[in-house]
Tab-separated table of C-alpha atoms and ligand atoms in Angstrom:
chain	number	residue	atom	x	y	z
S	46	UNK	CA	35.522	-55.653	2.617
S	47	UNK	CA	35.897	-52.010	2.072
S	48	UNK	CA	38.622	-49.989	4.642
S	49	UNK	CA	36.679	-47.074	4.608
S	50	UNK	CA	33.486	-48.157	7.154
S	51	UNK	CA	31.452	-45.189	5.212
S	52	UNK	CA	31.235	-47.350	1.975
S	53	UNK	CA	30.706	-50.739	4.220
S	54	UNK	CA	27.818	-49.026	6.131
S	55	UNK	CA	25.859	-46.913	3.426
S	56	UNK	CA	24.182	-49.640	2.261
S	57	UNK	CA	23.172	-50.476	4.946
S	58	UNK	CA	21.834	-47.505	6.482
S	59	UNK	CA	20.012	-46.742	3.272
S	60	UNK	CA	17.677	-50.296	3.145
S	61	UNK	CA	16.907	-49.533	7.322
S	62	UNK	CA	16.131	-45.327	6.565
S	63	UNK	CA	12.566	-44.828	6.963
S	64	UNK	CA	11.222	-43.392	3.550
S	65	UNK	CA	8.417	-40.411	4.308
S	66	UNK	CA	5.728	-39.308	2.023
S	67	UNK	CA	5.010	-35.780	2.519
S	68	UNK	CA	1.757	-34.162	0.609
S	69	UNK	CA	1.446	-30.543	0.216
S	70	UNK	CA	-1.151	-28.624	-1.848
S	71	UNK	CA	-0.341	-24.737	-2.082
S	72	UNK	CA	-3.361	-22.678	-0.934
S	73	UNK	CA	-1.367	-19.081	-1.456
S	74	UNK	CA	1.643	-17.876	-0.808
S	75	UNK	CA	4.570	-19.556	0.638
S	76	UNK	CA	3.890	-20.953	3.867
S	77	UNK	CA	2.616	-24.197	2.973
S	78	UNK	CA	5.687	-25.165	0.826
S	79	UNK	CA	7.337	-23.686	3.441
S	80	UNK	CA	6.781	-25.500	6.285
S	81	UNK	CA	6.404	-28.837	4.170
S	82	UNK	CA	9.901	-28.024	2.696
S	83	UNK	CA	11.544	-27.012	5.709
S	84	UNK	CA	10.370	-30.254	7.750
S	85	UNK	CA	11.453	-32.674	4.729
S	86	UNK	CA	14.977	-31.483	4.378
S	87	UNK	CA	15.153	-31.581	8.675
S	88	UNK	CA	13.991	-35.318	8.298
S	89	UNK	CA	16.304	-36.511	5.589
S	90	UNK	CA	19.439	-34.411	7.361
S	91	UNK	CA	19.152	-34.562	10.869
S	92	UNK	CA	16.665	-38.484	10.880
S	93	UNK	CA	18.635	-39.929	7.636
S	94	UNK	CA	14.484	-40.374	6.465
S	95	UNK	CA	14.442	-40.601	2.794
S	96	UNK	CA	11.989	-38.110	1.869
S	97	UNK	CA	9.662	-38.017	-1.097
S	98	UNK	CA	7.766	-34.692	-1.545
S	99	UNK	CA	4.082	-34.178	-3.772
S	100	UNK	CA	3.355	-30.760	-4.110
S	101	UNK	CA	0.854	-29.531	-6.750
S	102	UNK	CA	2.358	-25.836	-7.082
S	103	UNK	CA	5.709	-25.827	-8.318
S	104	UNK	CA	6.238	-22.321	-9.252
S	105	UNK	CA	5.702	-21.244	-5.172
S	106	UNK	CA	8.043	-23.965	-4.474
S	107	UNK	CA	10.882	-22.645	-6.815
S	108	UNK	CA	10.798	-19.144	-4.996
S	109	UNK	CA	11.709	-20.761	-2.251
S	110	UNK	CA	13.989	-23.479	-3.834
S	111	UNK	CA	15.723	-21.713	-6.780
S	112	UNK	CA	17.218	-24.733	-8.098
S	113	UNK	CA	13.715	-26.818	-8.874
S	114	UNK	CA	12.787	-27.328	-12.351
S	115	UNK	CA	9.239	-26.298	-13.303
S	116	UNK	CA	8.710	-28.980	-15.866
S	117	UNK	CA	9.905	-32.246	-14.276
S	118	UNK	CA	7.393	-34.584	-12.864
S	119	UNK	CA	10.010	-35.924	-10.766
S	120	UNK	CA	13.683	-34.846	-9.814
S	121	UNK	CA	15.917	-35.083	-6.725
S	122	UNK	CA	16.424	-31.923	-5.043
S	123	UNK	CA	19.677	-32.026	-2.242
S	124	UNK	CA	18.226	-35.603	-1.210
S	125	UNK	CA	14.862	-35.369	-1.427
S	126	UNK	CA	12.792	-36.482	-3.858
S	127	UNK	CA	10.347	-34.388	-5.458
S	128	UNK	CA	6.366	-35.362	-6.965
S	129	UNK	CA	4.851	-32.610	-9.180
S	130	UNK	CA	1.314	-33.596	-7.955
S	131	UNK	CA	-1.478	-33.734	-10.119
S	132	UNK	CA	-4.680	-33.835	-8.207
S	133	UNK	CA	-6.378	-35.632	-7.479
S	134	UNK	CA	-5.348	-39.244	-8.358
S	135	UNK	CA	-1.746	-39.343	-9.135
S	136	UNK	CA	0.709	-40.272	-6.777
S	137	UNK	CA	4.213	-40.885	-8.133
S	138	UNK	CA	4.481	-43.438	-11.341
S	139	UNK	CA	4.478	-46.471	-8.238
S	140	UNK	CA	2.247	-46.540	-5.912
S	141	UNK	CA	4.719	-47.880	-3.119
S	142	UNK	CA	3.767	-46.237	0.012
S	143	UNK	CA	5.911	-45.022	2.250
S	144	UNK	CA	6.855	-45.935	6.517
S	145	UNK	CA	5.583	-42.674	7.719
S	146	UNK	CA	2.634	-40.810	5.454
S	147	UNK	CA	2.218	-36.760	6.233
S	148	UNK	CA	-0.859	-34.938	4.951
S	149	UNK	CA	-0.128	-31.599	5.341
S	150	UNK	CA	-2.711	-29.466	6.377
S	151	UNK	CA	-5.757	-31.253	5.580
S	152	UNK	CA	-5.048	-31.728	2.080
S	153	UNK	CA	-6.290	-34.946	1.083
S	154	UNK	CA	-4.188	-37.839	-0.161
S	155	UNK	CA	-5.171	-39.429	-3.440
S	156	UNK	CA	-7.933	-42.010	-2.645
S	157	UNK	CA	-5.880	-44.573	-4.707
S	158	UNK	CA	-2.665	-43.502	-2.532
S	159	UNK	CA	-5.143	-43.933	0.691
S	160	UNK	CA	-6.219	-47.696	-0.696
S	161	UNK	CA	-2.769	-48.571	-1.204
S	162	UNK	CA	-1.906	-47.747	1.954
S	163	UNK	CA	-4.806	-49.673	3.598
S	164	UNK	CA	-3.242	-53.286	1.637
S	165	UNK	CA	0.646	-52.717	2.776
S	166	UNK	CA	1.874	-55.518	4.580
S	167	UNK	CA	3.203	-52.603	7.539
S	168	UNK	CA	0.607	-50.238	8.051
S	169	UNK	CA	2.420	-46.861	7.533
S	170	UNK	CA	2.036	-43.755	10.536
S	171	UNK	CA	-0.092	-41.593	8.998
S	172	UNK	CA	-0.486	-37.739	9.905
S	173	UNK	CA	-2.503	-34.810	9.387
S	174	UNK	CA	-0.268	-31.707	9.995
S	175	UNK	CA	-2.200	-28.935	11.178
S	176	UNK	CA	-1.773	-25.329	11.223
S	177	UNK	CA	0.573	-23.723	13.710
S	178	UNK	CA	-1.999	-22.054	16.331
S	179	UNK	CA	-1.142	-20.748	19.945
S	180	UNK	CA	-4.194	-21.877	21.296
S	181	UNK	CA	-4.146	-23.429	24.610
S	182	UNK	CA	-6.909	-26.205	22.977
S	183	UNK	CA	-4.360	-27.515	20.643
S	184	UNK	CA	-2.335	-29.399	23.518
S	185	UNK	CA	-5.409	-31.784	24.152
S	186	UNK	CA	-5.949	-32.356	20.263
S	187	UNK	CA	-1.990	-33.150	19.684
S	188	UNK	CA	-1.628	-36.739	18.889
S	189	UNK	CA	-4.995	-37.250	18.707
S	190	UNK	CA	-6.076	-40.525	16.507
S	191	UNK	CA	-8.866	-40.840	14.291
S	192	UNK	CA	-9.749	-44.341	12.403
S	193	UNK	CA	-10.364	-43.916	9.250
S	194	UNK	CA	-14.112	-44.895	8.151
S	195	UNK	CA	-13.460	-47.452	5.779
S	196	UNK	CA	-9.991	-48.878	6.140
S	197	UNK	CA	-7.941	-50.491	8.959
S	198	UNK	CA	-5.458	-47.172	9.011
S	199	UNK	CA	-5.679	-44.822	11.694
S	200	UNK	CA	-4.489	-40.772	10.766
S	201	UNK	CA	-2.910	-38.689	13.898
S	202	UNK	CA	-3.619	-35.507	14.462
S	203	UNK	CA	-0.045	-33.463	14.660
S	204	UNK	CA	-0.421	-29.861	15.995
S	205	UNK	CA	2.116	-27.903	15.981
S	206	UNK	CA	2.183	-25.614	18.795
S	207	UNK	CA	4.130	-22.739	21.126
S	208	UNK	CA	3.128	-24.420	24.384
S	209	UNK	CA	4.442	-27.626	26.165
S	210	UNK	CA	2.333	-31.019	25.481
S	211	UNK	CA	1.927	-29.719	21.509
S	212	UNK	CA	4.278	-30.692	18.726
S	213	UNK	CA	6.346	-27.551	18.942
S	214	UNK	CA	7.650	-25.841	15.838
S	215	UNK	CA	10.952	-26.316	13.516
S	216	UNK	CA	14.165	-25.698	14.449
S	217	UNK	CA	17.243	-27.159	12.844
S	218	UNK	CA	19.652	-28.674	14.944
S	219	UNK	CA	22.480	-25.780	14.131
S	220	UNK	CA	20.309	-22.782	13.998
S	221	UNK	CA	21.795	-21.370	16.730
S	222	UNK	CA	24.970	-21.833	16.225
S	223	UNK	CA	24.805	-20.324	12.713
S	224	UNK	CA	23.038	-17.228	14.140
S	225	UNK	CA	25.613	-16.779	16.824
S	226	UNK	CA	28.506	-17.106	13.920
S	227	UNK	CA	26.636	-14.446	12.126
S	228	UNK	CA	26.191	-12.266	15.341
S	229	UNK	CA	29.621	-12.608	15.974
S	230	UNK	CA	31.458	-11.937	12.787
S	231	UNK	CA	31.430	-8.580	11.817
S	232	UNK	CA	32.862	-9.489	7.898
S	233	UNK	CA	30.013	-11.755	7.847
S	234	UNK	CA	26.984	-8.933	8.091
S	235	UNK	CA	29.348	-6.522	6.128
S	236	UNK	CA	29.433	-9.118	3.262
S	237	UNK	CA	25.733	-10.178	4.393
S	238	UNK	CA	24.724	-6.282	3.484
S	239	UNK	CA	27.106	-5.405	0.626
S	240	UNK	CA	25.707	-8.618	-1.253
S	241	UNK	CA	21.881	-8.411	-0.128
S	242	UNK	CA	21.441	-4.329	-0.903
S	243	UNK	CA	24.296	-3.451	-2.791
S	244	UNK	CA	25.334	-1.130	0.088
S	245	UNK	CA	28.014	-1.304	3.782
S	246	UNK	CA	26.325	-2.056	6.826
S	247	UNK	CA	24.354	0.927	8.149
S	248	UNK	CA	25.890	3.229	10.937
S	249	UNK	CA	25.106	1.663	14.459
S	250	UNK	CA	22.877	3.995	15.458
S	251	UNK	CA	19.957	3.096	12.758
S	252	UNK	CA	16.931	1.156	13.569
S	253	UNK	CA	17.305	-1.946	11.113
S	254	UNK	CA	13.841	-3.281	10.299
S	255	UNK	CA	12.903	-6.321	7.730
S	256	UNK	CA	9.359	-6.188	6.747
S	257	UNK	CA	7.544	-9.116	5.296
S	258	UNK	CA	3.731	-8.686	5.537
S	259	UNK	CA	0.488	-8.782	3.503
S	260	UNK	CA	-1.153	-5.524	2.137
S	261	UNK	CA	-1.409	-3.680	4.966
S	262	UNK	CA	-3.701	-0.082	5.843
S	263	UNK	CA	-1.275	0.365	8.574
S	264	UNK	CA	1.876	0.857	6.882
S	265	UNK	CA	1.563	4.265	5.398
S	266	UNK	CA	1.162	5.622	8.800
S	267	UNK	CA	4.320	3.523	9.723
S	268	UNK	CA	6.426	4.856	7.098
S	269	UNK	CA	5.887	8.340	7.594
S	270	UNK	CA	6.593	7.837	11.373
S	271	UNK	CA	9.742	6.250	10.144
S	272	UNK	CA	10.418	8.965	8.056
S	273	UNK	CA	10.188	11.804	10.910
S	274	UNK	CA	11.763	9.642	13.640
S	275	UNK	CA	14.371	10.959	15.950
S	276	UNK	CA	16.732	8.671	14.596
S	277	UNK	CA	17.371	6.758	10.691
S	278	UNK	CA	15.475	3.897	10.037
S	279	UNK	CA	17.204	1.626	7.567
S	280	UNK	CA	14.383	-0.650	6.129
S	281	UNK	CA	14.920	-4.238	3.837
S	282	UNK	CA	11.494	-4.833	1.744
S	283	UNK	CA	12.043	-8.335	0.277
S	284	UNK	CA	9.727	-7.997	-3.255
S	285	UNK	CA	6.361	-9.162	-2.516
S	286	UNK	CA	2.983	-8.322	-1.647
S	287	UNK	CA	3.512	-4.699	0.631
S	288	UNK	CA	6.043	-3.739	-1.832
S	289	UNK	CA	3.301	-1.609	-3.602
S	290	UNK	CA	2.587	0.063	-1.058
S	291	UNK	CA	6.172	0.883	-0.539
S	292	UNK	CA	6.798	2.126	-3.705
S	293	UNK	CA	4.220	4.382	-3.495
S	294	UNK	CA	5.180	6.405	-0.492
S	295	UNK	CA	8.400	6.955	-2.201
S	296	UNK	CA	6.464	8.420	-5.107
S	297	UNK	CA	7.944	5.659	-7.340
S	298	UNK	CA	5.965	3.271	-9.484
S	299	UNK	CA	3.516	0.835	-8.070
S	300	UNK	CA	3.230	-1.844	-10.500
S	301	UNK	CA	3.545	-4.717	-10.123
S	302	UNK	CA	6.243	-5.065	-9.938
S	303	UNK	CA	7.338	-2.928	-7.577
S	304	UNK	CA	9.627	-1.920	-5.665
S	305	UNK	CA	11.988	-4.103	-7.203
S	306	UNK	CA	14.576	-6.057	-5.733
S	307	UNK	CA	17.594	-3.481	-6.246
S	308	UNK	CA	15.864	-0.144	-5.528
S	309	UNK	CA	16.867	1.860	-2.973
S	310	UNK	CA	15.047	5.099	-1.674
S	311	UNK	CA	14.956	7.677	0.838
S	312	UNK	CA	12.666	9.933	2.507
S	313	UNK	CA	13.662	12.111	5.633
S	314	UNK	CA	15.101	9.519	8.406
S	315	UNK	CA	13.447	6.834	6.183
S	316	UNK	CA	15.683	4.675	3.689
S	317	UNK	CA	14.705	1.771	2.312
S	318	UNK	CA	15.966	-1.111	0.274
S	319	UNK	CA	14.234	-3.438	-2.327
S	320	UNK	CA	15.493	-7.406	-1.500
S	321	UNK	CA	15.293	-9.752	-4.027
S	322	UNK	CA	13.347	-12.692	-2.358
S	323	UNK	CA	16.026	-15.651	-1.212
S	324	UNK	CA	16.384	-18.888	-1.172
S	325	UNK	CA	14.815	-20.112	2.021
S	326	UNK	CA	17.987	-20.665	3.684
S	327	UNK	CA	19.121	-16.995	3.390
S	328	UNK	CA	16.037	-15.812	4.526
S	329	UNK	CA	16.968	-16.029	8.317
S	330	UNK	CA	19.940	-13.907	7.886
S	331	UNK	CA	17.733	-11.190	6.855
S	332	UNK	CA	16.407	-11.473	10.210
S	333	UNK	CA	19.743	-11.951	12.291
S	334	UNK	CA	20.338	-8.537	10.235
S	335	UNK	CA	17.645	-6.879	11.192
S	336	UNK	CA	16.656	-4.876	14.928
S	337	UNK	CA	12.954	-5.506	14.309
S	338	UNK	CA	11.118	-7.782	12.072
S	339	UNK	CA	7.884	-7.660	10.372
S	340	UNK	CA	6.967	-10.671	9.687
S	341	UNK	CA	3.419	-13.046	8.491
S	342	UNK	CA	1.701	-16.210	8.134
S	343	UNK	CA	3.375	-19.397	9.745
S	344	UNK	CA	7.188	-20.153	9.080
S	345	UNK	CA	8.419	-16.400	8.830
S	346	UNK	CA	6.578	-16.017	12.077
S	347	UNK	CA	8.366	-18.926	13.330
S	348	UNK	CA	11.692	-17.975	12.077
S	349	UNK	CA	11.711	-14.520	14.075
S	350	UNK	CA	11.155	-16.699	17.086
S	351	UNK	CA	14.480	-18.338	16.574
S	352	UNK	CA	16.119	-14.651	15.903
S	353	UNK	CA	15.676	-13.951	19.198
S	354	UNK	CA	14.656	-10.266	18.220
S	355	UNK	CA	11.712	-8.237	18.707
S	356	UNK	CA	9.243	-8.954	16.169
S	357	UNK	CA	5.849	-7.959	14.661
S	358	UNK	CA	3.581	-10.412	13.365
S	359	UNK	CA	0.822	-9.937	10.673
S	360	UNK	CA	-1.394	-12.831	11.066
S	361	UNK	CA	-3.151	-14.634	7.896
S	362	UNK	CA	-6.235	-12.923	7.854
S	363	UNK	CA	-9.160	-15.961	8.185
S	364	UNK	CA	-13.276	-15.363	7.947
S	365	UNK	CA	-14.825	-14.091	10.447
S	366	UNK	CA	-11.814	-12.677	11.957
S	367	UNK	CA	-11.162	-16.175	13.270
S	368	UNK	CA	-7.352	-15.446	13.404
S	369	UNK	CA	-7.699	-12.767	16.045
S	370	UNK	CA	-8.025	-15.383	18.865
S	371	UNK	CA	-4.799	-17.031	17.308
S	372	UNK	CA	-3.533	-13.561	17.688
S	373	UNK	CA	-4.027	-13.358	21.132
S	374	UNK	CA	-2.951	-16.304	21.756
S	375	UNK	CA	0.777	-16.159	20.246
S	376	UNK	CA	0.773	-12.522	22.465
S	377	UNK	CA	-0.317	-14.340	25.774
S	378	UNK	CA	3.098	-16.764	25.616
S	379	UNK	CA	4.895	-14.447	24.325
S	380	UNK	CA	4.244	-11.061	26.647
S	381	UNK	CA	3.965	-13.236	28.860
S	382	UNK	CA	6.471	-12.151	31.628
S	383	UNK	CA	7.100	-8.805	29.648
S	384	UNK	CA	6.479	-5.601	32.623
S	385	UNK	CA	2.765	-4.561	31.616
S	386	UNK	CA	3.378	-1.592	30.017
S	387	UNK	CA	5.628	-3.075	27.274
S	388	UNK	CA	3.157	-5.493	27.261
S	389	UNK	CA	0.653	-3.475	26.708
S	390	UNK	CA	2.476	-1.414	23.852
S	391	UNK	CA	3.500	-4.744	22.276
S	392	UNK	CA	-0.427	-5.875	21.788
S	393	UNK	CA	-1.623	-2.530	20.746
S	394	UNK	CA	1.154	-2.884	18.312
S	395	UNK	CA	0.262	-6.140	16.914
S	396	UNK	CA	-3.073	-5.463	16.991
S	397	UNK	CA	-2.794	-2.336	15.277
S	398	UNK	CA	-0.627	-3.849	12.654
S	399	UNK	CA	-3.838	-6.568	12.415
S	400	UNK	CA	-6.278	-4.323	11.805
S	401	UNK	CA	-6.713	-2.158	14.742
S	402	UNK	CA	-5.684	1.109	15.149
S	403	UNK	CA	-3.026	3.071	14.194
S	404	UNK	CA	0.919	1.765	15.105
S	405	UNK	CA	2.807	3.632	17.697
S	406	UNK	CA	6.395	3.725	16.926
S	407	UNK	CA	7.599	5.763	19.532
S	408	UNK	CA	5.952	3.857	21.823
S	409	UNK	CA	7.123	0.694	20.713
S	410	UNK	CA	11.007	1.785	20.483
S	411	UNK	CA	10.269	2.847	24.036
S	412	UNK	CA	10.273	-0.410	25.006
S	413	UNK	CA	12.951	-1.987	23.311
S	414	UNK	CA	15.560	-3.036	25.386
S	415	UNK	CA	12.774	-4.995	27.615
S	416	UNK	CA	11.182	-6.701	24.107
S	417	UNK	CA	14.693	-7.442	23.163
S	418	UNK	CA	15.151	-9.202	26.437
S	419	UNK	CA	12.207	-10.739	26.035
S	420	UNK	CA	12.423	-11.969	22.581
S	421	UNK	CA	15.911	-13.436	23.914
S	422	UNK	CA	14.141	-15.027	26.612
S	423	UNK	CA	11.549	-16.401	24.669
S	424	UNK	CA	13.372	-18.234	22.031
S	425	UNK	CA	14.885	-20.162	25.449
S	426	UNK	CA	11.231	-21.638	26.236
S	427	UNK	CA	10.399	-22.305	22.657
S	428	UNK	CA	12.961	-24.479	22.751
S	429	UNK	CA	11.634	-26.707	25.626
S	430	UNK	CA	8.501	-27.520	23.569
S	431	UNK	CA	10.829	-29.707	21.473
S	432	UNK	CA	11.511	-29.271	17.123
S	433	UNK	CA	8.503	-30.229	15.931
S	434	UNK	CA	10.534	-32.726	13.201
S	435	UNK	CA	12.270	-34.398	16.250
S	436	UNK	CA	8.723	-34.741	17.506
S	437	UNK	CA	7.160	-35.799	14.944
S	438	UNK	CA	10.139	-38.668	14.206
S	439	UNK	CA	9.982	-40.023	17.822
S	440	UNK	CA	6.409	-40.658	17.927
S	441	UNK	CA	6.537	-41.977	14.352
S	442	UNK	CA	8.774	-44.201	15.230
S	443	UNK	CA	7.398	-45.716	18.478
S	444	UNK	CA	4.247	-46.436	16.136
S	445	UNK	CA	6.942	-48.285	13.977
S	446	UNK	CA	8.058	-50.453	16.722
F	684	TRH	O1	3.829	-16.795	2.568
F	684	TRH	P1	3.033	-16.825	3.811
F	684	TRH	O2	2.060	-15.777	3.990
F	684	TRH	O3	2.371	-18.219	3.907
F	684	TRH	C1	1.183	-18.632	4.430
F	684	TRH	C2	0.238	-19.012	3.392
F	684	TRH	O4	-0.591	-17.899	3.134
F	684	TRH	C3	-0.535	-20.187	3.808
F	684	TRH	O5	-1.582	-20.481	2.925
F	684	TRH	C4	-1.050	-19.964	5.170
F	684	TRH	O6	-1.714	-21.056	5.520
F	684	TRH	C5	0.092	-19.721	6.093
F	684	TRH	O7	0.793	-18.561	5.674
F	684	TRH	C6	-0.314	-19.538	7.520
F	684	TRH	O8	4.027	-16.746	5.095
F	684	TRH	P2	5.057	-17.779	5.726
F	684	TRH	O9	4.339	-18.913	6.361
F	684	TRH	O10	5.940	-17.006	6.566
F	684	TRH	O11	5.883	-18.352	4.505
F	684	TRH	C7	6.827	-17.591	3.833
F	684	TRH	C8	8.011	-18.450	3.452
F	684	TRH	O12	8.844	-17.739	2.559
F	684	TRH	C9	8.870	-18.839	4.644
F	684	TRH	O13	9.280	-20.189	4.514
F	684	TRH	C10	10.075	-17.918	4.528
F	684	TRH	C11	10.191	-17.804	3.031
F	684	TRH	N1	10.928	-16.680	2.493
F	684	TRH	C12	12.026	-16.930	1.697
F	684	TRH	O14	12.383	-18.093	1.482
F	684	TRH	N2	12.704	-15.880	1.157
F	684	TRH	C13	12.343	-14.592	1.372
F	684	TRH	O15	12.988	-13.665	0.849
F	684	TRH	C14	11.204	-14.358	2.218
F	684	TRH	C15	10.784	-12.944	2.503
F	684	TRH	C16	10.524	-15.410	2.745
């Protein structure tokens, strides 16, 4: 027998880990790889799960994971096993079916993967993730069940969720700790700024704001109020989609690309920097960085919960401005103990940035220190509703009993 119990016990550990399928088909954007991504690496570091992961979009994936090869079917990236996914059929060269079976976001599994399922000797847990919605109705649809028609497999609804009795949202278990090092260490945000733009940490009196957001009518109005307000406004533009829009008010090409990662301008109180887009482990340091952040769609939006700063969301624009409810929603938990008049200037400012009138800066840096306070407070009763992978691996797990 081995003296060191970590080479007795591996083997061990490894036949009793429960192995997770995870299915993700990329819509747009990032979000959907980035949820997906973020809960599979929680599951196989903080629950030991071995993780397998079938995504059909690889190129989304690798903005987010640098270190992915585009043309492998399969490889292994830090643990986790990755499927390039060809719809509709294939499902990894074996069909061996895994404990616990996620379906992210209503994407369908590949009949033959669903039939396989149906003849394992343990039925696996199978869930739908859902969308991350605010919406008071989502608590009575968490951990729904729903038989499927023709086989003996039931799927369960997951919703993720910013109110107690839903399945909460991710959060690693050292987050905080690693945004409290950063907070605390001034060589790490001078490194953390000479590295990202090229440039030493702005003077403390700027207004540091990270904005990550869709096309938007709103923002040329924003930038020129940033560019005649009282005091400099330092602003981080990782490359993407507002980045024309950007360029543009700086009078410099619109492309795409534009506004490329490296570019620095100024207008007035107004100076902005071009980020290259990160890994997504560096992107939270961007907003641990930043006073303010602008921020979209689901994970981002999640992530600048966890900052514990005051934050702006754009909102993935649905039909039939279906999103505005979720809107709402998000605003009524977090505002929610907020004085009404930064209340008030908070919603007019999300909704403006949504669509709806024109952004009040002023107004909104009026009511800072109570936002900030908020924000702080917030993140506290986020935290109650539980990480949505511990959540997720608890219930999963009773079903495996
Ligand atoms: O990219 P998103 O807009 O994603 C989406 C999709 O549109 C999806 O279809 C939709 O359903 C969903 O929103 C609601 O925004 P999101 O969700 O914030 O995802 C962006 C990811 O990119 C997130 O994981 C953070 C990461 N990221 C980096 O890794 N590096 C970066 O530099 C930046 C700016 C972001």
């Amino acid at each position: 027998m081995s003296s060191d119990p970590h080479i007795s016990e591996q083997p061990a550990a490894a036949a009793t880990a429960i192995a997770c399928d995870i299915f993700c088909a990329v819509i747009d954007n990032f979000g959907d790889i980035g949820v997906c991504w973020r809960l599979a690496r929680q599951l196989a570091s903080e629950h030991g799960w071995q993780v397998r992961v079938f995504v059909d979009d690889l190129h989304a994936f690798q903005k987010l994971c640098p270190s992915l090869a585009l043309d492998r079917a399969r490889q292994t990236v830090g643990g986790i096993v990755v499927e390039h996914w060809h719809e509709p059929a294939h499902a990894g060269d074996t069909l061996e079916v895994a404990d616990v079976v996620i379906e992210a976001f209503g994407c369908e599994l590949p009949p033959t993967y669903v039939a396989a399922m149906a003849a394992r000797a343990r039925t696996p847990v199978w869930f739908n993730l859902e969308y991350l919605s605010a919406e008071d109705w989502v608590a009575d649809f968490h951990l729904r069940p729903s038989p499927h028609p023709r086989y003996p497999l039931t799927k369960t609804f997951f919703f993720p969720g910013l109110g107690p009795g839903t399945g909460g949202v991710l959060k690693e278990r050292h987050l905080d700790a690693a945004r409290a090092a950063f907070e605390a260490s001034p060589a790490a945000r001078e490194a953390w700024w000479r590295q990202t733009t090229g440039h030493p940490p702005p003077p403390a009196e700027a207004t540091v704001v990270s904005l990550f957001a869709y096309e938007n009518p709103a923002v040329d109005s924003l930038l020129e109020q940033w560019r005649d307000s009282a005091g400099p406004v330092v602003l981080l533009v990782p490359e993407g989609r507002i980045s024309g829009a950007v360029a543009r008010f700086f009078g410099l090409p619109s492309g795409p690309p534009s506004f490329t990662a490296g570019t620095h301008a100024t207008r007035g109180n107004l100076s902005a920097h071009a980020l290259a887009f990160t890994a997504q482990a560096g992107y939270d340091a961007l907003l641990w960085a930043s006073a303010i952040n602008f921020v979209r769609g689901e994970d981002s939006f999640v992530r600048a919960q966890w900052a514990a700063k005051p934050f702006v969301w754009h909102i993935y624009p649905q039909a039939d401005d279906a999103h505005l409810p979720k809107l709402d929603a998000a605003l009524a938990h977090y505002a929610r103990t907020l004085p009404a008049a930064a209340r008030d200037a908070l919603a007019r400012f999300w909704h403006a940035w949504n669509g709806a009138g024109r952004p009040d800066w002023a107004e909104f840096q009026r009511h800072y220190p109570a936002l900030k306070q908020r924000a702080a407070e917030w993140a506290g009763e986020l935290a109650q509703v539980g990480d949505l992978a511990g959540n997720l691996a608890l219930f999963a797990k009773t079903q495996l009993k």
